[in-house]
Amino acid sequence: MFKPSITMPAIAASTFHQACLVVMVPLLQDVFDLTLSMIGVVVGTGLMTTAISLPAWGRIEAYIGALGALKIILSFAVLSVSAIAVSFMLVSYAIISPLLGLTVLITARIAYSISVPALLPLTQAILARNSQNSSKLLAPIGRLSSMTGLGRLAGNAAVAPLLLFGGALPLIAPIPVYAACLFFAFKQSSPASIKCKKSTEQKDQITLPKTALLIGFSLQLCLGATYVLLGPLIKDSMQLDSTEATTFASYCLTAAVLSGLVAQLGLLPIFRKHTSIVQITSAISFTAGLSLLCIAHTLPFIAMSAAIIGASAALLSATNSVYLLKQLPASLKAKGSTTLSCSQFAGLATGSLLGGFGGEASLTLTFSFATLIALVFCVGGSGFVISHKPVARPLRPSDI
């Protein structure tokens, strides 16, 4: 049987790469002669490209099989991240012009955004398909999702020491991980690589749970706005300069990541049989964490709020994914998981955009609006999920 653990290091490497790019923004500006607005365009374009392309991977997986799709994605990962690192080195040593290097960087970044983010939802779908007991799915999904937090944490911590050995080393570091995962993927042969055919009856009768998609979109919208505005909130509340505010914001975001990891690796295994309770509790605590930011004026208070938000978001995201996957037959799990990820990336991009504009008008009002969205769609959606249990349908061959 295909083991999803093969792709777990690649998922961590993906968020490691993302974290390194964020930390290296000042260096990227100097090397490629970029303004902050140009950096914003590159990041925003990548997020929207991911949101648009993710559903296609569900169809690709249905056509060539999960293992075949993962091989393609990992190949794109090796090539695109290598191109980004090479363009950085060539421009750094004045071998090519910054404009040509930027063209290579943007092209590689788009290729990366189209492919690599699909690793997590496809692996989730394989995990759900291989699971013999859906009631025990929550803890493995949590462990899988925790790879994103571990990668982000490592990326934030490793940039400074890696830069001592070369400016491009943080960009090169994920490449061996992707290459190793690709090597083991090519050595795999399993039923997971066999495509699942959908019958006309299934296609007509089964639709994706819209509530799960709405919760995913709303959750990431609130997170996108919150993380964009955390630095400005600290700056205004504590009367700090930009450098100090950025430093303290990084501490708060680290606290959020760590609390999310603790929740995913520590709490989910304990409460794996109580998915409904975890979902509604995490939705309520997520909303409470956002509301605390409306009145936060000290660093410990803001850090505590960020930690609550990070832990609650991790739990809610995991339970929401489990809810969606449990409602779908095997042939639609990949489509459902990639569509959910699409809604999450769209929410993240929308939240980042609205947070930027809203923060210029009023930080308190923007956080209040995010709290309202979380209350209505995250808490309300979770309540709907819990109170409307679907009627069990007969098993079909594709469910086995």
Coordinates of C-alpha atoms in Angstrom, one line a residue:
M1 CA 0.0 0.0 0.0
F2 CA 1.3 3.5 -0.9
K3 CA 2.4 5.3 2.3
P4 CA 1.6 9.0 2.5
S5 CA 4.6 9.5 4.7
I6 CA 6.7 9.5 1.6
T7 CA 5.4 13.0 0.7
M8 CA 5.5 14.4 4.3
P9 CA 9.1 15.7 4.1
A10 CA 8.2 17.4 0.8
I11 CA 5.2 19.1 2.4
A12 CA 7.5 20.4 5.1
A13 CA 10.0 21.5 2.5
S14 CA 7.3 23.4 0.7
T15 CA 6.5 25.6 3.7
F16 CA 10.2 25.8 4.5
H17 CA 10.7 27.3 1.0
Q18 CA 7.8 29.7 1.5
A19 CA 9.1 30.9 4.9
C20 CA 12.6 31.5 3.5
L21 CA 11.2 33.6 0.7
V22 CA 9.3 35.8 3.2
V23 CA 12.3 36.2 5.5
M24 CA 14.6 37.0 2.5
V25 CA 12.4 39.7 1.0
P26 CA 15.0 42.5 1.8
L27 CA 17.7 40.4 0.1
L28 CA 15.5 39.6 -2.9
Q29 CA 14.7 43.3 -3.3
D30 CA 18.4 44.1 -3.4
V31 CA 19.4 41.3 -5.8
F32 CA 16.5 41.7 -8.3
D33 CA 16.1 45.5 -7.8
L34 CA 12.4 45.1 -6.7
T35 CA 10.0 47.4 -4.9
L36 CA 7.7 46.2 -2.1
S37 CA 4.7 46.6 -4.5
M38 CA 6.5 44.3 -7.0
I39 CA 7.1 41.7 -4.3
G40 CA 3.4 42.0 -3.4
V41 CA 2.4 41.4 -7.0
V42 CA 4.6 38.3 -7.2
V43 CA 3.2 36.9 -3.9
G44 CA -0.4 37.7 -4.8
T45 CA 0.0 36.2 -8.3
G46 CA 1.3 33.0 -6.8
L47 CA -1.6 32.6 -4.3
M48 CA -4.2 33.2 -7.0
T49 CA -2.5 30.9 -9.4
T50 CA -2.6 28.2 -6.7
A51 CA -6.2 28.8 -6.0
I52 CA -7.2 28.6 -9.7
S53 CA -5.0 25.5 -10.5
L54 CA -5.7 23.2 -7.5
P55 CA -9.0 21.8 -8.7
A56 CA -7.3 20.6 -11.8
W57 CA -5.1 18.3 -9.8
G58 CA -8.2 16.5 -8.5
R59 CA -9.1 15.7 -12.2
I60 CA -5.5 14.8 -13.0
E61 CA -5.4 12.4 -10.1
A62 CA -8.7 10.8 -11.2
Y63 CA -7.2 10.3 -14.7
I64 CA -3.6 9.1 -14.0
G65 CA -3.8 8.0 -10.4
A66 CA -2.6 9.5 -7.2
L67 CA 1.0 8.3 -7.4
G68 CA 1.3 9.5 -11.0
A69 CA 0.1 13.0 -10.0
L70 CA 2.5 13.1 -7.1
K71 CA 5.4 12.2 -9.3
I72 CA 4.6 15.1 -11.6
I73 CA 4.2 17.5 -8.7
L74 CA 7.5 16.5 -7.1
S75 CA 9.2 16.8 -10.5
F76 CA 7.9 20.4 -10.8
A77 CA 9.1 21.0 -7.2
V78 CA 12.6 20.0 -8.0
L79 CA 12.7 22.0 -11.3
S80 CA 11.0 25.2 -10.1
V81 CA 12.8 25.6 -6.8
S82 CA 16.1 24.9 -8.6
A83 CA 15.3 27.6 -11.2
I84 CA 14.6 30.1 -8.4
A85 CA 17.9 29.3 -6.7
V86 CA 19.9 29.4 -9.9
S87 CA 18.3 32.8 -11.0
F88 CA 19.2 34.2 -7.6
M89 CA 22.8 33.0 -7.9
L90 CA 23.3 34.2 -11.5
V91 CA 22.0 37.7 -10.7
S92 CA 24.0 37.9 -7.5
Y93 CA 27.2 37.2 -9.4
A94 CA 26.2 39.6 -12.2
I95 CA 26.2 36.7 -14.8
I96 CA 22.8 37.7 -16.0
S97 CA 20.8 41.0 -15.7
P98 CA 18.3 41.5 -12.9
L99 CA 15.5 41.7 -15.5
L100 CA 16.3 38.3 -17.0
G101 CA 16.7 36.8 -13.5
L102 CA 13.4 38.3 -12.4
T103 CA 11.7 36.8 -15.5
V104 CA 13.1 33.3 -14.6
L105 CA 12.1 33.8 -11.0
I106 CA 8.5 34.8 -11.8
T107 CA 8.2 31.9 -14.3
A108 CA 9.5 29.4 -11.8
R109 CA 7.4 30.8 -9.1
I110 CA 4.2 30.4 -11.2
A111 CA 5.2 26.8 -12.1
Y112 CA 5.8 26.1 -8.4
S113 CA 2.4 27.7 -7.4
I114 CA 0.6 25.6 -10.0
S115 CA 1.9 22.3 -8.8
V116 CA 3.6 22.0 -5.4
P117 CA 0.7 23.3 -3.1
A118 CA -1.4 20.3 -4.4
L119 CA 0.9 17.9 -2.4
L120 CA -1.0 18.3 0.9
P121 CA -4.6 17.9 -0.4
L122 CA -3.7 14.9 -2.6
T123 CA -1.8 13.2 0.3
Q124 CA -4.8 13.9 2.5
A125 CA -7.0 12.2 -0.1
I126 CA -4.7 9.1 -0.3
L127 CA -4.7 9.0 3.5
A128 CA -8.5 9.0 3.7
R129 CA -8.7 6.5 0.9
N130 CA -6.3 4.1 2.7
S131 CA -8.0 4.5 6.1
Q132 CA -10.0 1.5 7.2
N133 CA -11.8 3.4 9.9
S134 CA -12.9 7.0 9.2
S135 CA -13.4 7.7 12.9
K136 CA -9.6 7.4 13.3
L137 CA -8.8 9.8 10.5
L138 CA -8.5 13.0 12.5
A139 CA -5.1 12.3 14.2
P140 CA -3.3 11.3 10.9
I141 CA -4.7 14.3 9.1
G142 CA -3.5 16.5 12.0
R143 CA 0.0 14.9 11.8
L144 CA 0.1 15.5 8.0
S145 CA -1.0 19.1 8.4
S146 CA 1.6 19.7 11.1
M147 CA 4.3 19.2 8.5
T148 CA 3.4 22.7 7.2
G149 CA 3.9 24.2 10.6
L150 CA 7.2 22.3 11.1
G151 CA 8.5 23.5 7.7
R152 CA 7.4 27.1 8.4
L153 CA 9.1 27.0 11.8
A154 CA 12.3 25.6 10.4
G155 CA 12.3 28.1 7.5
N156 CA 12.0 31.1 9.9
A157 CA 14.8 29.8 12.1
A158 CA 17.2 28.5 9.5
V159 CA 17.6 31.5 7.2
A160 CA 20.0 33.5 9.3
P161 CA 22.5 30.6 9.9
L162 CA 22.3 29.4 6.3
L163 CA 23.0 32.9 4.9
L164 CA 26.4 32.7 6.7
F165 CA 27.4 30.0 4.1
G166 CA 25.9 31.7 1.1
G167 CA 23.0 33.9 0.0
A168 CA 21.4 31.2 -2.1
L169 CA 21.7 28.4 0.4
P170 CA 18.2 28.9 2.0
L171 CA 16.7 28.5 -1.5
I172 CA 18.8 25.4 -2.3
A173 CA 18.1 23.6 1.0
P174 CA 14.7 22.2 0.0
I175 CA 15.9 20.7 -3.3
P176 CA 17.5 17.5 -1.9
V177 CA 14.3 16.8 0.1
Y178 CA 12.2 17.1 -3.0
A179 CA 14.6 14.9 -4.9
A180 CA 14.6 12.2 -2.3
C181 CA 10.8 12.2 -2.1
L182 CA 10.7 12.0 -5.9
F183 CA 13.2 9.1 -5.9
F184 CA 11.1 7.1 -3.4
A185 CA 7.9 7.9 -5.3
F186 CA 9.3 6.4 -8.5
K187 CA 10.2 3.3 -6.5
Q188 CA 6.6 2.9 -5.3
S189 CA 3.9 0.9 -7.0
S190 CA 0.6 0.5 -5.3
P191 CA -3.2 0.4 -5.7
A192 CA -3.0 4.1 -4.9
S193 CA -1.7 4.8 -8.4
I194 CA -4.7 3.1 -10.0
K195 CA -7.1 5.7 -11.1
C196 CA -10.6 5.6 -9.6
K197 CA -13.3 5.8 -12.1
K198 CA -16.5 7.6 -11.4
S199 CA -19.8 6.3 -12.5
T200 CA -22.5 8.5 -14.0
E201 CA -24.7 7.7 -11.1
Q202 CA -22.1 8.9 -8.6
K203 CA -21.4 12.1 -10.6
D204 CA -25.1 13.0 -10.6
Q205 CA -25.9 12.2 -7.0
I206 CA -22.8 13.3 -5.0
T207 CA -21.8 16.9 -4.6
L208 CA -19.0 18.4 -2.5
P209 CA -20.1 19.6 1.0
K210 CA -20.4 23.4 0.4
T211 CA -20.4 24.1 4.2
A212 CA -16.8 22.7 4.4
L213 CA -15.7 24.9 1.5
L214 CA -17.2 28.0 3.1
I215 CA -15.6 27.3 6.5
G216 CA -12.2 26.8 4.8
F217 CA -12.5 30.0 2.8
S218 CA -13.7 32.0 5.8
L219 CA -11.0 30.6 8.1
Q220 CA -8.2 31.5 5.7
L221 CA -9.7 34.9 5.0
C222 CA -9.5 35.8 8.7
L223 CA -6.0 34.3 9.0
G224 CA -4.8 36.2 6.0
A225 CA -6.1 39.6 7.3
T226 CA -4.8 38.8 10.8
Y227 CA -1.2 37.9 9.8
V228 CA -0.9 40.9 7.5
L229 CA -2.1 43.3 10.2
L230 CA -0.3 41.8 13.2
G231 CA 2.9 43.9 12.6
P232 CA 0.9 47.2 12.2
L233 CA -1.1 46.4 15.3
I234 CA 2.0 45.9 17.4
K235 CA 3.6 49.1 15.9
D236 CA 0.5 51.2 16.7
S237 CA -0.2 49.7 20.1
M238 CA 3.3 49.9 21.5
Q239 CA 4.6 52.9 19.6
L240 CA 7.5 51.1 18.0
D241 CA 9.4 51.7 14.8
S242 CA 9.0 49.3 11.8
T243 CA 12.1 47.2 12.6
E244 CA 11.0 46.6 16.2
A245 CA 7.4 45.9 15.2
T246 CA 8.6 43.4 12.6
T247 CA 10.8 41.6 15.1
F248 CA 8.0 41.3 17.7
A249 CA 5.5 40.3 15.0
S250 CA 7.8 37.4 14.1
Y251 CA 7.8 36.3 17.7
C252 CA 4.0 36.4 17.8
L253 CA 3.7 34.4 14.5
T254 CA 6.2 31.9 15.9
A255 CA 4.0 31.5 19.0
A256 CA 1.0 30.9 16.6
V257 CA 2.9 28.2 14.7
L258 CA 4.1 26.5 17.8
S259 CA 0.6 26.5 19.4
G260 CA -0.8 25.0 16.1
L261 CA 1.8 22.2 16.2
V262 CA 1.0 21.4 19.8
A263 CA -2.7 21.3 19.0
Q264 CA -2.1 19.1 15.9
L265 CA 0.4 16.7 17.4
G266 CA -0.8 16.7 21.1
L267 CA -4.5 17.4 21.2
L268 CA -5.9 15.7 18.1
P269 CA -4.6 12.2 19.0
I270 CA -6.4 12.6 22.4
F271 CA -9.7 13.8 21.0
R272 CA -9.7 11.9 17.7
K273 CA -13.0 10.3 18.5
H274 CA -14.7 13.6 19.3
T275 CA -14.4 15.4 15.9
S276 CA -17.7 17.4 16.3
I277 CA -16.7 18.7 19.8
V278 CA -13.2 19.6 18.6
Q279 CA -14.7 21.4 15.5
I280 CA -17.2 23.6 17.3
T281 CA -14.9 24.3 20.2
S282 CA -12.0 25.3 17.9
A283 CA -14.4 27.5 15.9
I284 CA -15.5 29.3 19.0
S285 CA -12.0 29.8 20.4
F286 CA -10.8 31.0 17.0
T287 CA -13.5 33.7 17.0
A288 CA -12.6 34.6 20.6
G289 CA -8.9 34.9 19.7
L290 CA -9.8 37.4 16.9
S291 CA -12.0 39.4 19.2
L292 CA -9.1 39.7 21.7
L293 CA -7.1 41.4 19.1
C294 CA -9.7 44.2 19.0
I295 CA -8.7 45.2 22.5
A296 CA -5.1 44.0 22.7
H297 CA -2.6 46.8 23.6
T298 CA 0.4 44.9 25.1
L299 CA 2.8 42.4 23.5
P300 CA 1.9 39.5 25.9
F301 CA -1.8 40.0 25.2
I302 CA -1.2 40.1 21.4
A303 CA 1.1 37.0 21.6
M304 CA -1.5 35.1 23.7
S305 CA -4.2 36.0 21.1
A306 CA -2.0 34.9 18.3
A307 CA -1.3 31.6 20.1
I308 CA -5.1 31.0 20.6
I309 CA -5.7 31.8 16.9
G310 CA -2.9 29.5 15.7
A311 CA -4.0 26.5 17.8
S312 CA -7.7 27.0 17.0
A313 CA -7.1 27.4 13.3
A314 CA -5.0 24.2 13.2
L315 CA -7.8 22.2 14.9
L316 CA -10.6 23.7 12.8
S317 CA -8.8 23.2 9.6
A318 CA -8.1 19.5 10.4
T319 CA -11.6 18.7 11.5
N320 CA -13.1 20.5 8.5
S321 CA -10.9 18.5 6.2
V322 CA -11.9 15.2 7.9
Y323 CA -15.6 16.2 7.7
L324 CA -15.3 16.8 3.9
L325 CA -13.3 13.6 3.2
K326 CA -15.7 11.4 5.2
Q327 CA -18.7 12.5 3.1
L328 CA -17.1 11.5 -0.2
P329 CA -16.5 8.2 -2.0
A330 CA -12.9 7.2 -2.8
S331 CA -13.3 8.4 -6.4
L332 CA -14.1 11.9 -5.2
K333 CA -11.7 12.3 -2.3
A334 CA -8.9 13.9 -4.3
K335 CA -11.3 16.3 -6.1
G336 CA -12.9 17.2 -2.7
S337 CA -9.5 17.8 -1.0
T338 CA -8.0 19.9 -3.8
T339 CA -11.2 21.9 -4.1
L340 CA -11.1 22.6 -0.4
S341 CA -7.5 23.7 -0.7
C342 CA -8.5 26.0 -3.6
S343 CA -11.1 27.7 -1.4
Q344 CA -8.5 28.1 1.4
F345 CA -5.9 29.7 -0.9
A346 CA -8.6 32.0 -2.3
G347 CA -9.6 33.0 1.2
L348 CA -6.0 33.6 2.1
A349 CA -5.4 35.8 -0.9
T350 CA -8.7 37.7 -0.3
G351 CA -8.0 38.2 3.4
S352 CA -4.5 39.5 2.7
L353 CA -5.9 42.0 0.2
L354 CA -8.8 43.1 2.3
G355 CA -6.6 43.3 5.4
G356 CA -4.2 45.6 3.7
F357 CA -6.9 48.0 2.6
G358 CA -8.9 47.7 5.8
G359 CA -5.9 48.2 8.0
E360 CA -5.3 51.6 6.5
A361 CA -8.7 52.7 7.5
S362 CA -9.0 51.2 11.0
L363 CA -7.2 48.2 12.6
T364 CA -9.9 47.7 15.2
L365 CA -12.7 47.9 12.7
T366 CA -10.9 45.4 10.5
F367 CA -10.3 42.9 13.3
S368 CA -14.0 43.4 14.4
F369 CA -15.1 42.5 10.8
A370 CA -12.9 39.4 10.8
T371 CA -14.4 38.4 14.1
L372 CA -17.9 38.8 12.7
I373 CA -17.0 36.6 9.6
A374 CA -15.5 33.9 11.9
L375 CA -18.6 34.0 14.1
V376 CA -21.1 33.7 11.2
F377 CA -19.3 31.3 8.9
C378 CA -16.8 29.3 11.0
V379 CA -18.9 29.0 14.2
G380 CA -22.2 29.0 12.3
G381 CA -20.9 26.6 9.6
S382 CA -19.5 24.2 12.3
G383 CA -22.9 24.3 14.1
F384 CA -24.6 23.4 10.9
V385 CA -22.2 20.5 10.3
I386 CA -22.8 19.1 13.8
S387 CA -26.6 19.5 13.7
H388 CA -27.1 18.0 10.2
K389 CA -25.6 14.6 10.2
P390 CA -25.7 13.1 6.7
V391 CA -27.7 9.9 6.2
A392 CA -25.3 6.9 5.6
R393 CA -25.5 5.8 2.0
P394 CA -24.9 2.2 0.8
L395 CA -21.2 1.3 0.0
R396 CA -20.3 1.2 -3.7
P397 CA -17.3 -0.6 -5.2
S398 CA -15.3 2.7 -5.4
D399 CA -15.7 3.2 -1.6
I400 CA -13.7 0.1 -0.9

